[in-house]
mmCIF file with all atom_site columns, C-alpha atoms and ligand atoms in Angstrom:
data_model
loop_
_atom_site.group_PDB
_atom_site.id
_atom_site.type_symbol
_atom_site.label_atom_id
_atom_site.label_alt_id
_atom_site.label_comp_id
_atom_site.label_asym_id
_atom_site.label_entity_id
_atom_site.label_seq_id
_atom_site.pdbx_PDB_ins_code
_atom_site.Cartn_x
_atom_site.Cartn_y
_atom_site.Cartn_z
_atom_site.occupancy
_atom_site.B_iso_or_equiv
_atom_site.pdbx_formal_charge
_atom_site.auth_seq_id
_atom_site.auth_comp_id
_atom_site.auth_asym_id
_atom_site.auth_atom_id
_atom_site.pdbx_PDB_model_num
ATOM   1   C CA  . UNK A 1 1   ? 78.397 56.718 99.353  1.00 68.00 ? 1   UNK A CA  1
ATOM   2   C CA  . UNK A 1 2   ? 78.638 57.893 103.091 1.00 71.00 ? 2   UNK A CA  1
ATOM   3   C CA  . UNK A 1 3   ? 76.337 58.896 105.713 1.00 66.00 ? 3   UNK A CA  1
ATOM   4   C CA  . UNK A 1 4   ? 76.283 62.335 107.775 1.00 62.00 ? 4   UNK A CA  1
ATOM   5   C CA  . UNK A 1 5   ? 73.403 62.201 110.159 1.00 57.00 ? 5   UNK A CA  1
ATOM   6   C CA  . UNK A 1 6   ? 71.279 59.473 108.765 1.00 60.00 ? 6   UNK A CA  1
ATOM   7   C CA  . UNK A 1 7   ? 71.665 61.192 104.816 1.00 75.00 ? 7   UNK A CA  1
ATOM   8   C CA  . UNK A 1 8   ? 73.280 59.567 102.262 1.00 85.00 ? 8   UNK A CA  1
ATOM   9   C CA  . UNK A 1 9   ? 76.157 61.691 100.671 1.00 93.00 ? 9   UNK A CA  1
ATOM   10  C CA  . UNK A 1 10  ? 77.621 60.416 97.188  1.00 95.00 ? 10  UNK A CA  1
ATOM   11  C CA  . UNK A 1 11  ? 80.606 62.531 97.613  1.00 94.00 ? 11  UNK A CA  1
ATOM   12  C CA  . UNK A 1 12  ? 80.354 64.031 94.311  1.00 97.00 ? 12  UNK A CA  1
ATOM   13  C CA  . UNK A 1 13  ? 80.757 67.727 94.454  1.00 97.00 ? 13  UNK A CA  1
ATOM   14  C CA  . UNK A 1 14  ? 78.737 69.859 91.399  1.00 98.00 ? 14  UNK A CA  1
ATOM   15  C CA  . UNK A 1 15  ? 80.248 73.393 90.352  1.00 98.00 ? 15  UNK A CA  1
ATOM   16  C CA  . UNK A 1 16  ? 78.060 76.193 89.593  1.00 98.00 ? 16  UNK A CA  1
ATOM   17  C CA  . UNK A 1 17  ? 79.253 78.185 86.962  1.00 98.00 ? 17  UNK A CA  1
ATOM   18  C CA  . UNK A 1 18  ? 79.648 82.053 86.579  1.00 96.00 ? 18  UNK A CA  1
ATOM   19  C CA  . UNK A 1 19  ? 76.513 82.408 83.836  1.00 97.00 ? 19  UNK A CA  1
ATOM   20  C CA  . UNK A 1 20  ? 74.245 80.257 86.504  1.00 98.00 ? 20  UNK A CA  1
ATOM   21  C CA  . UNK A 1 21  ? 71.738 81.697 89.058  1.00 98.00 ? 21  UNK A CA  1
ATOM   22  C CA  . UNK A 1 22  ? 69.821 79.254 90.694  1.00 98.00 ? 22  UNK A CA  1
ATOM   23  C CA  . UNK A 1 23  ? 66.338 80.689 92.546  1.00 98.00 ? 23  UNK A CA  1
ATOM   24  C CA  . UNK A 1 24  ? 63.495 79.822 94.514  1.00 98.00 ? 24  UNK A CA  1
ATOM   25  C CA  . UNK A 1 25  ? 60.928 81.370 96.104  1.00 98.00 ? 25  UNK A CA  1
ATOM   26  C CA  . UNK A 1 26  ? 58.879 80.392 99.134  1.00 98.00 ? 26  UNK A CA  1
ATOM   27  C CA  . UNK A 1 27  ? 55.889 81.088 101.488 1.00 98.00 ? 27  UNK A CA  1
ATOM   28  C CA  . UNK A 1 28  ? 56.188 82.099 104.551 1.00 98.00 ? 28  UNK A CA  1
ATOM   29  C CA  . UNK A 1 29  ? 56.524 78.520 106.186 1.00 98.00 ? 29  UNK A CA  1
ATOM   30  C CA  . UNK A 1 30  ? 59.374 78.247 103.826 1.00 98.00 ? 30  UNK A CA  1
ATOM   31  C CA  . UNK A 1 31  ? 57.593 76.013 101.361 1.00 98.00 ? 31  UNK A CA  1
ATOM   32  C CA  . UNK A 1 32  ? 58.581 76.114 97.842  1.00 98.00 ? 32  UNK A CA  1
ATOM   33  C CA  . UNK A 1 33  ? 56.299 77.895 95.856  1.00 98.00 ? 33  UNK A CA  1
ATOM   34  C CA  . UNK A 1 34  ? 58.929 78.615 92.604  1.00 98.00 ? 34  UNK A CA  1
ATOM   35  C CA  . UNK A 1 35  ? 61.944 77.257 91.560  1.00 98.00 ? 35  UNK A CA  1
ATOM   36  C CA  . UNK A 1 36  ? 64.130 78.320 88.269  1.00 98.00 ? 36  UNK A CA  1
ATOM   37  C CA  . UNK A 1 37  ? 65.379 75.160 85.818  1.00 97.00 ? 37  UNK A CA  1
ATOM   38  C CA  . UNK A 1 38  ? 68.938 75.808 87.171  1.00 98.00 ? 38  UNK A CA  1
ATOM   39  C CA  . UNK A 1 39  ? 67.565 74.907 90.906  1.00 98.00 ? 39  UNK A CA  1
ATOM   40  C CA  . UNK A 1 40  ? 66.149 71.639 89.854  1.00 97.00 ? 40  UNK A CA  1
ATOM   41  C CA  . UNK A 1 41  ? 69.252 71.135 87.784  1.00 97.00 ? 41  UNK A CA  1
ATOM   42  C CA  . UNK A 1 42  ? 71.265 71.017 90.806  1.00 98.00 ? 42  UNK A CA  1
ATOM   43  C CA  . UNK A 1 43  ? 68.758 69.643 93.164  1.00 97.00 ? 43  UNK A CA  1
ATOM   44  C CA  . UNK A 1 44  ? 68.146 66.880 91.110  1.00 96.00 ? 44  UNK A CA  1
ATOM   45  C CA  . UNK A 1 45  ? 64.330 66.677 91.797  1.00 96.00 ? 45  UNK A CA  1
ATOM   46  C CA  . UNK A 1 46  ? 61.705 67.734 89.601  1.00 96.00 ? 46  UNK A CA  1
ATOM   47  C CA  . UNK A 1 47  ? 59.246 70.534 90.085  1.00 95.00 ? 47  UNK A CA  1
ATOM   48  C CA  . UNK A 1 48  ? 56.199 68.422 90.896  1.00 95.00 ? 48  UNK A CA  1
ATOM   49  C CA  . UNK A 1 49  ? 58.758 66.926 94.012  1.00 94.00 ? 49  UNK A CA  1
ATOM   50  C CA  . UNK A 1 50  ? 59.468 70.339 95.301  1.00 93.00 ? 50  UNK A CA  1
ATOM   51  C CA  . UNK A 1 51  ? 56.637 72.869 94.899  1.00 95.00 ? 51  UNK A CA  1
ATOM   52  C CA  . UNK A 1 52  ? 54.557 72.812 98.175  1.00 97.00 ? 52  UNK A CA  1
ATOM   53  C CA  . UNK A 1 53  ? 57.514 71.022 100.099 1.00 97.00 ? 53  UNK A CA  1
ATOM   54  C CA  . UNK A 1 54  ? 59.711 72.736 102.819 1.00 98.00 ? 54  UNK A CA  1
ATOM   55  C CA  . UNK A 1 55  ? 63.084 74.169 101.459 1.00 98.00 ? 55  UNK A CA  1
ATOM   56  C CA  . UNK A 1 56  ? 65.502 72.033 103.703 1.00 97.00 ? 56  UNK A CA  1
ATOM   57  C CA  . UNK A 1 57  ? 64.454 69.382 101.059 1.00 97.00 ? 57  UNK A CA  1
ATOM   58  C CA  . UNK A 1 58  ? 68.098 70.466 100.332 1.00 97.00 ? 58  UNK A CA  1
ATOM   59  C CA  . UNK A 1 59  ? 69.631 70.912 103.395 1.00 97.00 ? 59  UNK A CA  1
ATOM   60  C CA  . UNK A 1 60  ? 72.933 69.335 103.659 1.00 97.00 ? 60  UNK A CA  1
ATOM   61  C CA  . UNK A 1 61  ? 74.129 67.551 106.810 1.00 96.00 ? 61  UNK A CA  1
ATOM   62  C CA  . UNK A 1 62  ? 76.899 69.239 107.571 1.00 96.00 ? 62  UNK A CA  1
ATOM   63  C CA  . UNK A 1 63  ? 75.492 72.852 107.424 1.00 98.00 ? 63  UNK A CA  1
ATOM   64  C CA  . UNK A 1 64  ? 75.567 74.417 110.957 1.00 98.00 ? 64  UNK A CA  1
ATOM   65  C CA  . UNK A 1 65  ? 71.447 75.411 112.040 1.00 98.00 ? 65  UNK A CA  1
ATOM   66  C CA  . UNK A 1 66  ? 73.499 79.001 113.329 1.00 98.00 ? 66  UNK A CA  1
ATOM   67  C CA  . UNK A 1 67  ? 73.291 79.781 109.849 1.00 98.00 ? 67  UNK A CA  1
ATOM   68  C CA  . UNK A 1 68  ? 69.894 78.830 108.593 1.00 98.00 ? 68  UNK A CA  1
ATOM   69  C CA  . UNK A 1 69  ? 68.598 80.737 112.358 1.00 98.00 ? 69  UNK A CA  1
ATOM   70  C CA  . UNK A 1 70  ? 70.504 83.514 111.217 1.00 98.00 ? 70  UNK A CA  1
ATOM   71  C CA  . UNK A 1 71  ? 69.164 83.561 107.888 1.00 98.00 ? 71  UNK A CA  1
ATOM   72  C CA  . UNK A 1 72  ? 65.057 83.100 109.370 1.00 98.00 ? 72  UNK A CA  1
ATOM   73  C CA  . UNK A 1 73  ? 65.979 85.825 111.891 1.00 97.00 ? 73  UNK A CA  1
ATOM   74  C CA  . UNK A 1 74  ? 66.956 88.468 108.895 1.00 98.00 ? 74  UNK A CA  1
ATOM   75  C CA  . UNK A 1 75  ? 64.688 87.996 106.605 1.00 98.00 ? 75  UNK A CA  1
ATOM   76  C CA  . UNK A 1 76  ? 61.296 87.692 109.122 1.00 98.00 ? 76  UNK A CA  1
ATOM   77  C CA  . UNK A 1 77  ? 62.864 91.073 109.824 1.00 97.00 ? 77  UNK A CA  1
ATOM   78  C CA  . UNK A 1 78  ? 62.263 92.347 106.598 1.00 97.00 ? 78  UNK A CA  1
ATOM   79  C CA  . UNK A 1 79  ? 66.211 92.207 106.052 1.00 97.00 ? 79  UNK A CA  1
ATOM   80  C CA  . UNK A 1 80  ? 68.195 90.839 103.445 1.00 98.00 ? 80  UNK A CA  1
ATOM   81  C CA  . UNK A 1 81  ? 71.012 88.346 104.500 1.00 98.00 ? 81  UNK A CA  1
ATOM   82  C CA  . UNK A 1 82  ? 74.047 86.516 102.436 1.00 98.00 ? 82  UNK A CA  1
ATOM   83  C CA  . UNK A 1 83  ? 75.439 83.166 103.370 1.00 98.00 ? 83  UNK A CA  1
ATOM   84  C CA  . UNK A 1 84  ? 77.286 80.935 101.644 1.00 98.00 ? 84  UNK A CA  1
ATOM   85  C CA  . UNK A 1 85  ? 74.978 77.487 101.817 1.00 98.00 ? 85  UNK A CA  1
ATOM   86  C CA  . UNK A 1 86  ? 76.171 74.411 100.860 1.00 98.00 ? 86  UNK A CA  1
ATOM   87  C CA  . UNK A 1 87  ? 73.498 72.062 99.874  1.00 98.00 ? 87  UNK A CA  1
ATOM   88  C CA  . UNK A 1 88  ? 72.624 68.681 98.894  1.00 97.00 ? 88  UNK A CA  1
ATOM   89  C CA  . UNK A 1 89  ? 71.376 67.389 95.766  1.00 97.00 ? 89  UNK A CA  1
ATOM   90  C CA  . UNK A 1 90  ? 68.538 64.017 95.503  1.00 96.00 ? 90  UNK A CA  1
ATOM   91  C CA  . UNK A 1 91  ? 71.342 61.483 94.861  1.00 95.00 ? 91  UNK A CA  1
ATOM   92  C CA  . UNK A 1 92  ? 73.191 62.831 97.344  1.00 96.00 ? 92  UNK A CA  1
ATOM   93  C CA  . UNK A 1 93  ? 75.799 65.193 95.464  1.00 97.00 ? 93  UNK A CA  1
ATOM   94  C CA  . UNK A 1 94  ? 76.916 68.258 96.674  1.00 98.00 ? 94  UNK A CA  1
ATOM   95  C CA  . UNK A 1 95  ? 76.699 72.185 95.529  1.00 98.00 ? 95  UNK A CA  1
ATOM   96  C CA  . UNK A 1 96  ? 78.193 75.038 97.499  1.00 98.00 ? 96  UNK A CA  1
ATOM   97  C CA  . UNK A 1 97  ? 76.463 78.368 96.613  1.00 98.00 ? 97  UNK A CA  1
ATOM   98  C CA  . UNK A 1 98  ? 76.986 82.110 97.632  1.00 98.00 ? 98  UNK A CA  1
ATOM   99  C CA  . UNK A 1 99  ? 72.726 82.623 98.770  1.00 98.00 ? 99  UNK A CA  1
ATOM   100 C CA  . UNK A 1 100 ? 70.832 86.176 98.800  1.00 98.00 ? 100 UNK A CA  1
ATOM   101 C CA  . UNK A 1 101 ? 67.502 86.138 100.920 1.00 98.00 ? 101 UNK A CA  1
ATOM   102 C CA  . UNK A 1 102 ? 64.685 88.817 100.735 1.00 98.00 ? 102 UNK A CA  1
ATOM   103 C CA  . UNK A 1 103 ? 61.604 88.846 102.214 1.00 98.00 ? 103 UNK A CA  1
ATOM   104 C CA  . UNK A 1 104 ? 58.947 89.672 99.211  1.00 98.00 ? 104 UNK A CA  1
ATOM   105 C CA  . UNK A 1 105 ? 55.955 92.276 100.065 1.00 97.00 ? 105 UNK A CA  1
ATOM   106 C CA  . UNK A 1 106 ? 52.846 93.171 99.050  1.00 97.00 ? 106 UNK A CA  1
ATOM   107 C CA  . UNK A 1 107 ? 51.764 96.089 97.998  1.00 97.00 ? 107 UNK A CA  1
ATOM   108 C CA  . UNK A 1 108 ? 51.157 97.381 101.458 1.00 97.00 ? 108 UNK A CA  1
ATOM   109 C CA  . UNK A 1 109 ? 54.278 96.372 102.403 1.00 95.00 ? 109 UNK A CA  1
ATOM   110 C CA  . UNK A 1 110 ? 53.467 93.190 104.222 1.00 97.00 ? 110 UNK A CA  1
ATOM   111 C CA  . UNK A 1 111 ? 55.673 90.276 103.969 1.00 98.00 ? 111 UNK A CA  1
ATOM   112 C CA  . UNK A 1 112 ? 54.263 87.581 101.949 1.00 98.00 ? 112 UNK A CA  1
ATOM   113 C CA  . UNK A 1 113 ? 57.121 85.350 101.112 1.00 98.00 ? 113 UNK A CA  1
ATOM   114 C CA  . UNK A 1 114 ? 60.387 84.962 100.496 1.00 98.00 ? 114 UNK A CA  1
ATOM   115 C CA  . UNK A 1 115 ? 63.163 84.462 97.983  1.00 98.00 ? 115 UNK A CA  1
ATOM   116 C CA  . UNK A 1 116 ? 66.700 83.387 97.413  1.00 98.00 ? 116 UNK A CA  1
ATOM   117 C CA  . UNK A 1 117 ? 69.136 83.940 94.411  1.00 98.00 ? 117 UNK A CA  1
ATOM   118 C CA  . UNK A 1 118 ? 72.369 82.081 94.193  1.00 98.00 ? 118 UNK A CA  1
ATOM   119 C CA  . UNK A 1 119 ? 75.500 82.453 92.436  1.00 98.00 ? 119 UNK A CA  1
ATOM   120 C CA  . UNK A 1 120 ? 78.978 80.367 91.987  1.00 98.00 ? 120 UNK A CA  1
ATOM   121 C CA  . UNK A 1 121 ? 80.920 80.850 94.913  1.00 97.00 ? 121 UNK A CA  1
ATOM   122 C CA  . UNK A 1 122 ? 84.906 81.372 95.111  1.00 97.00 ? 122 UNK A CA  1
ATOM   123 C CA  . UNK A 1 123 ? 85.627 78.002 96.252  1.00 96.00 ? 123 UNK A CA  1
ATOM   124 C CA  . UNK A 1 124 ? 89.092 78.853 97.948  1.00 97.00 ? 124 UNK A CA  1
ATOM   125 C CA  . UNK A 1 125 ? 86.421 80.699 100.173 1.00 97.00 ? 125 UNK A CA  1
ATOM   126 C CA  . UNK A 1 126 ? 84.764 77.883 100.670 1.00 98.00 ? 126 UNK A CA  1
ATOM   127 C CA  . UNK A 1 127 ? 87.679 75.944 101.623 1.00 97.00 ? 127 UNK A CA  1
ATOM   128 C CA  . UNK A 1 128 ? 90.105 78.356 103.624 1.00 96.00 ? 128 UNK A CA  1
ATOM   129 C CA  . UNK A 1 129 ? 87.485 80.015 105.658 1.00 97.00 ? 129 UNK A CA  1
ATOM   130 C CA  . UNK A 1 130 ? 83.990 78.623 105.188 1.00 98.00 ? 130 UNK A CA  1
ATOM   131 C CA  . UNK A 1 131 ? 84.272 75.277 105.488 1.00 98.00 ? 131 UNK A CA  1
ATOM   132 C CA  . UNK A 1 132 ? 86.405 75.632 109.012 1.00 98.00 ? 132 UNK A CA  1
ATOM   133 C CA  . UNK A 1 133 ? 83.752 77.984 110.442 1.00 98.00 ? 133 UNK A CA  1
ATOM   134 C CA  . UNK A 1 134 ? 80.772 75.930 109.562 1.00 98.00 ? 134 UNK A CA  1
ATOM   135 C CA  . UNK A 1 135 ? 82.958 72.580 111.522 1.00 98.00 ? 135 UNK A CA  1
ATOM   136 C CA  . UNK A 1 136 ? 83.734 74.842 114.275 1.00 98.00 ? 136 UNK A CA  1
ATOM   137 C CA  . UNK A 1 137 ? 80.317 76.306 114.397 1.00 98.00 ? 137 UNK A CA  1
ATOM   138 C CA  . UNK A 1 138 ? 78.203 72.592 113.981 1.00 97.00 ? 138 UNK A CA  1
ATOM   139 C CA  . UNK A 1 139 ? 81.208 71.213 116.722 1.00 97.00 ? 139 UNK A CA  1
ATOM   140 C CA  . UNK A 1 140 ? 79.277 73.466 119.384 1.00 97.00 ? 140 UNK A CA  1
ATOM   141 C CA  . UNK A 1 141 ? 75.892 72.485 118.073 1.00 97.00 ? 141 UNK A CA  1
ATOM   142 C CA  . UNK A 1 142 ? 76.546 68.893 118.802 1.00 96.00 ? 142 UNK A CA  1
ATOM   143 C CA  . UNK A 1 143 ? 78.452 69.183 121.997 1.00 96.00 ? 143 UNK A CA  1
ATOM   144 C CA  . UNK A 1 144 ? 76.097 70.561 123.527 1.00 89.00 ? 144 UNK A CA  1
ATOM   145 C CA  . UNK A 1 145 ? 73.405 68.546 126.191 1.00 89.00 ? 145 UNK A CA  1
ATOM   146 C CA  . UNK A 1 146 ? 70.505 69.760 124.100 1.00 94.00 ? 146 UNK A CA  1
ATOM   147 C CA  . UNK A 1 147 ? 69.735 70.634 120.380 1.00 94.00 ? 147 UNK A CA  1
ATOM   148 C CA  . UNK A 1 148 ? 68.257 74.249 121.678 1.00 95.00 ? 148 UNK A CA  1
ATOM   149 C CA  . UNK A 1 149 ? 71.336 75.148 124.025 1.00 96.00 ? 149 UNK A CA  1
ATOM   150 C CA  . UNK A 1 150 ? 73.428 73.779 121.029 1.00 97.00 ? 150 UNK A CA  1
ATOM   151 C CA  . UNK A 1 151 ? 72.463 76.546 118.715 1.00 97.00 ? 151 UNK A CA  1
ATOM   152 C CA  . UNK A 1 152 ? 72.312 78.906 121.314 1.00 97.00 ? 152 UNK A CA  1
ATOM   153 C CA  . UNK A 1 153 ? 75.618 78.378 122.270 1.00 97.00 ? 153 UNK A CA  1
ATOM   154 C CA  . UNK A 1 154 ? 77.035 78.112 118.317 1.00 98.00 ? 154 UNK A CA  1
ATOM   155 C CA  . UNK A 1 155 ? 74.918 81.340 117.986 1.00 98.00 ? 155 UNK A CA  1
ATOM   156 C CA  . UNK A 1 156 ? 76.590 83.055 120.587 1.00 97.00 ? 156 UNK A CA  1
ATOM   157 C CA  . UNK A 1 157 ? 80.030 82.098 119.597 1.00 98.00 ? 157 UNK A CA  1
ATOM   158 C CA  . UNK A 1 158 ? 79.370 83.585 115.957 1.00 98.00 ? 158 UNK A CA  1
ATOM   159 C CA  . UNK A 1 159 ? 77.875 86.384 117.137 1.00 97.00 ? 159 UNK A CA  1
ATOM   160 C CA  . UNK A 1 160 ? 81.305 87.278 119.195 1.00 97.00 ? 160 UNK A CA  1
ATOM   161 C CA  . UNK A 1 161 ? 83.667 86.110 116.331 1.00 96.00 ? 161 UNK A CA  1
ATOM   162 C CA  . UNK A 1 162 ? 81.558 88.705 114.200 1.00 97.00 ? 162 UNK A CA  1
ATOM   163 C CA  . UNK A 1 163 ? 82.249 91.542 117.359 1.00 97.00 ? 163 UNK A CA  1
ATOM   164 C CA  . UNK A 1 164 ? 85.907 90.574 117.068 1.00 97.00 ? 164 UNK A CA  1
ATOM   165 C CA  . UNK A 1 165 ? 85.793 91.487 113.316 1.00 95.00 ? 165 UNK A CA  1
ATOM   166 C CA  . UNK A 1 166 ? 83.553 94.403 114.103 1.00 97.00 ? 166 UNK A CA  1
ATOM   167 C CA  . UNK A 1 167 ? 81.505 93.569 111.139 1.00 97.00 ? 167 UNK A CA  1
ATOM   168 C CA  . UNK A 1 168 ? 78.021 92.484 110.577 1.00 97.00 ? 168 UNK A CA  1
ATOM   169 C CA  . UNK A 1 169 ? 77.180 88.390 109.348 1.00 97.00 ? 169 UNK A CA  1
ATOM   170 C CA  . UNK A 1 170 ? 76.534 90.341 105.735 1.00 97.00 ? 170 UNK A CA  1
ATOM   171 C CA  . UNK A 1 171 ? 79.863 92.186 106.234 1.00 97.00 ? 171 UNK A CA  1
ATOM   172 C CA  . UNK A 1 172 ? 81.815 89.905 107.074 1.00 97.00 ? 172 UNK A CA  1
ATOM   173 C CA  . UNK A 1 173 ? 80.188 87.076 104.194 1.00 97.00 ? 173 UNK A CA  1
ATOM   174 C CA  . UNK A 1 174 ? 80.719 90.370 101.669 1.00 96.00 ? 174 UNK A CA  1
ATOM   175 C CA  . UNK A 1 175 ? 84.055 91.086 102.389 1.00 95.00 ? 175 UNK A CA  1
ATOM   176 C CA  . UNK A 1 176 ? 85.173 87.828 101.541 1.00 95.00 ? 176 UNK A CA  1
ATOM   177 C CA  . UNK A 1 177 ? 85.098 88.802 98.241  1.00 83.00 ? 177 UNK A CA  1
ATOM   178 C CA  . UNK A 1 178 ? 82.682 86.201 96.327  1.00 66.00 ? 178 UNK A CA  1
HETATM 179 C C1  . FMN B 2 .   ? 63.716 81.688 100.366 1.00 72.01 ? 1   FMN B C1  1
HETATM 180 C C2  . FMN B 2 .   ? 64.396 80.595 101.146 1.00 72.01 ? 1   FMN B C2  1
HETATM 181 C C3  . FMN B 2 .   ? 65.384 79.835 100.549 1.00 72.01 ? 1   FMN B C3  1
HETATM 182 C C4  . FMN B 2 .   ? 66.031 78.809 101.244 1.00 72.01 ? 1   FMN B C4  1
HETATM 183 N N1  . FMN B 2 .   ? 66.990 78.093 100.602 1.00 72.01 ? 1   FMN B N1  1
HETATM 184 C C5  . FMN B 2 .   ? 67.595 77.067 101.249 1.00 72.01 ? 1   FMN B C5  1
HETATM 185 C C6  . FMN B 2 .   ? 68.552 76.260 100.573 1.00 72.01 ? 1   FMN B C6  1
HETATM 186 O O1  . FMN B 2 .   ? 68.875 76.465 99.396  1.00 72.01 ? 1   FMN B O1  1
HETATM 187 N N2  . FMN B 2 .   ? 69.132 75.247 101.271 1.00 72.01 ? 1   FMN B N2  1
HETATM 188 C C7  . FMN B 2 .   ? 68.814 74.979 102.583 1.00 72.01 ? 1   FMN B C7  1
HETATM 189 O O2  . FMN B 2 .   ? 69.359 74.030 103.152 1.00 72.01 ? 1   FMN B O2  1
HETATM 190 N N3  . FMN B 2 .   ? 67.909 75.739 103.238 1.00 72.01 ? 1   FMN B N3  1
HETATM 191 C C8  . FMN B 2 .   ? 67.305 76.770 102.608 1.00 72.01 ? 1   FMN B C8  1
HETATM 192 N N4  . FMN B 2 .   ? 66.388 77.541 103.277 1.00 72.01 ? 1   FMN B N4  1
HETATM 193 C C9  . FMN B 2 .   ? 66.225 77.335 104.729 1.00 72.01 ? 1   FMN B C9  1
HETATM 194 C C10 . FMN B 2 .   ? 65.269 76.212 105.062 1.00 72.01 ? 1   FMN B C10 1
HETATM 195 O O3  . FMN B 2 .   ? 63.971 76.748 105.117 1.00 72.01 ? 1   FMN B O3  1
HETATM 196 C C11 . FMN B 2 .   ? 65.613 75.574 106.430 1.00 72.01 ? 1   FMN B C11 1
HETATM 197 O O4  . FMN B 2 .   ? 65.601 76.566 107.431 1.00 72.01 ? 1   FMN B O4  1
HETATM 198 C C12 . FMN B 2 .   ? 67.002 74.904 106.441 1.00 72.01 ? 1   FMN B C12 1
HETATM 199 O O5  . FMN B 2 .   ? 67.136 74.005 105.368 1.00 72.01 ? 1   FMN B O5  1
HETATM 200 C C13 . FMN B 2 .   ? 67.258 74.172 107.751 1.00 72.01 ? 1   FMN B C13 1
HETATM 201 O O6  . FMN B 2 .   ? 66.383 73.123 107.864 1.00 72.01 ? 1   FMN B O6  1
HETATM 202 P P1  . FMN B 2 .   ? 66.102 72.405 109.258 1.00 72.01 ? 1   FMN B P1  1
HETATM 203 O O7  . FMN B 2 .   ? 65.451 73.415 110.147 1.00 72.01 ? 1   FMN B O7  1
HETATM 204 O O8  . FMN B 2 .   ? 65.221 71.261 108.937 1.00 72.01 ? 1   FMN B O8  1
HETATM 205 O O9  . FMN B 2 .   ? 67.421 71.979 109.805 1.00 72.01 ? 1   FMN B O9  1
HETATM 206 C C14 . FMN B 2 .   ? 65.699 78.546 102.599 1.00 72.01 ? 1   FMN B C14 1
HETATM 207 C C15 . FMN B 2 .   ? 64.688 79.310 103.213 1.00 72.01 ? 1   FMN B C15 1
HETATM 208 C C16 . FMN B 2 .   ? 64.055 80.313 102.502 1.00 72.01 ? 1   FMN B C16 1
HETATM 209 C C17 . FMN B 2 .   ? 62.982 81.132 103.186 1.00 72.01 ? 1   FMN B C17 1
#
């Protein structure tokens, strides 16, 4: 067992495998309002625990806030976004997905909700280029003198590695290949 910003990590990593597709689906507070059997697999917690609760029940320690803020910004937009997450588990285990986010609409076309569907992500992706970004990207966060000029900063710096690649944050998490 460690500790990464006051949560307990067991250092146990869980796979997802190719078959699995692990969904929720929220309000628009980001409240669980759904989750499939495969999500409280790998969460660990059962439904009753979760339904009702805010989704960074799951939030790992080590994920930068640039991505979750780019992730809120998208999808209040009406715009689909996909990240890879990596996310922790009750006990403390750990499970890296590849996340798609929609907003969900009435029939009028009003946002009522959201919704994210997850797959097994190539996890030399994870490690060669994810897994550097997100350090590089939650380094800023903390070195800066205040949480909100943190992500502002981390933000920023994304924003021109993405200009730099001339892609878009979907581009350039699609072209990784999986
Ligand atoms: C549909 C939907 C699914 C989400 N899924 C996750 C998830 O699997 N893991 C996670 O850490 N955050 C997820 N979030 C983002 C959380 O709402 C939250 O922004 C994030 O955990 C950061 O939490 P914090 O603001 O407390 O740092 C999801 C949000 C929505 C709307």
């Amino acid at each position: 067992m460690t500790e990464s910003r006051g949560t307990v990590l067991s250092g146990t990593e869980l796979f997802m495998q190719p078959d699995e597709i692990i969904v929720t689906k929220t309000d628009l507070s980001g409240k669980i309002t759904y989750g499939n059997r495969t999500f409280f697999k790998f969460a660990r917690y059962a439904e009753k625990d979760c339904v009702g609760v805010q989704h960074n029940i799951v939030r790992h320690p080590e994920m930068p806030r640039t991505v979750f803020k780019a992730a809120w910004d998208s999808i209040k937009d009406g715009r689909e976004i996909f990240a890879y997450v990596n996310n922790r588990s009750k006990n403390g285990d750990a499970y890296w997905v590849l996340a798609h986010m929609t907003p969900s609409r009435d029939s009028g076309g009003q946002i009522v909700g959201y919704h994210s569907n997850r797959r097994a992500p190539n996890q030399q992706i994870i490690k060669q280029t994810i897994i550097p970004l997100y350090d590089h990207l939650q380094k800023i966060e903390k070195a800066s003198s205040s949480p909100k000029d943190g992500l502002a900063n981390a933000y920023a710096d994304l924003q021109k590695t993405l200009a730099t690649k001339k892609q878009t944050f979907n581009e350039f998490t699609l072209s990784l290949g999986g």
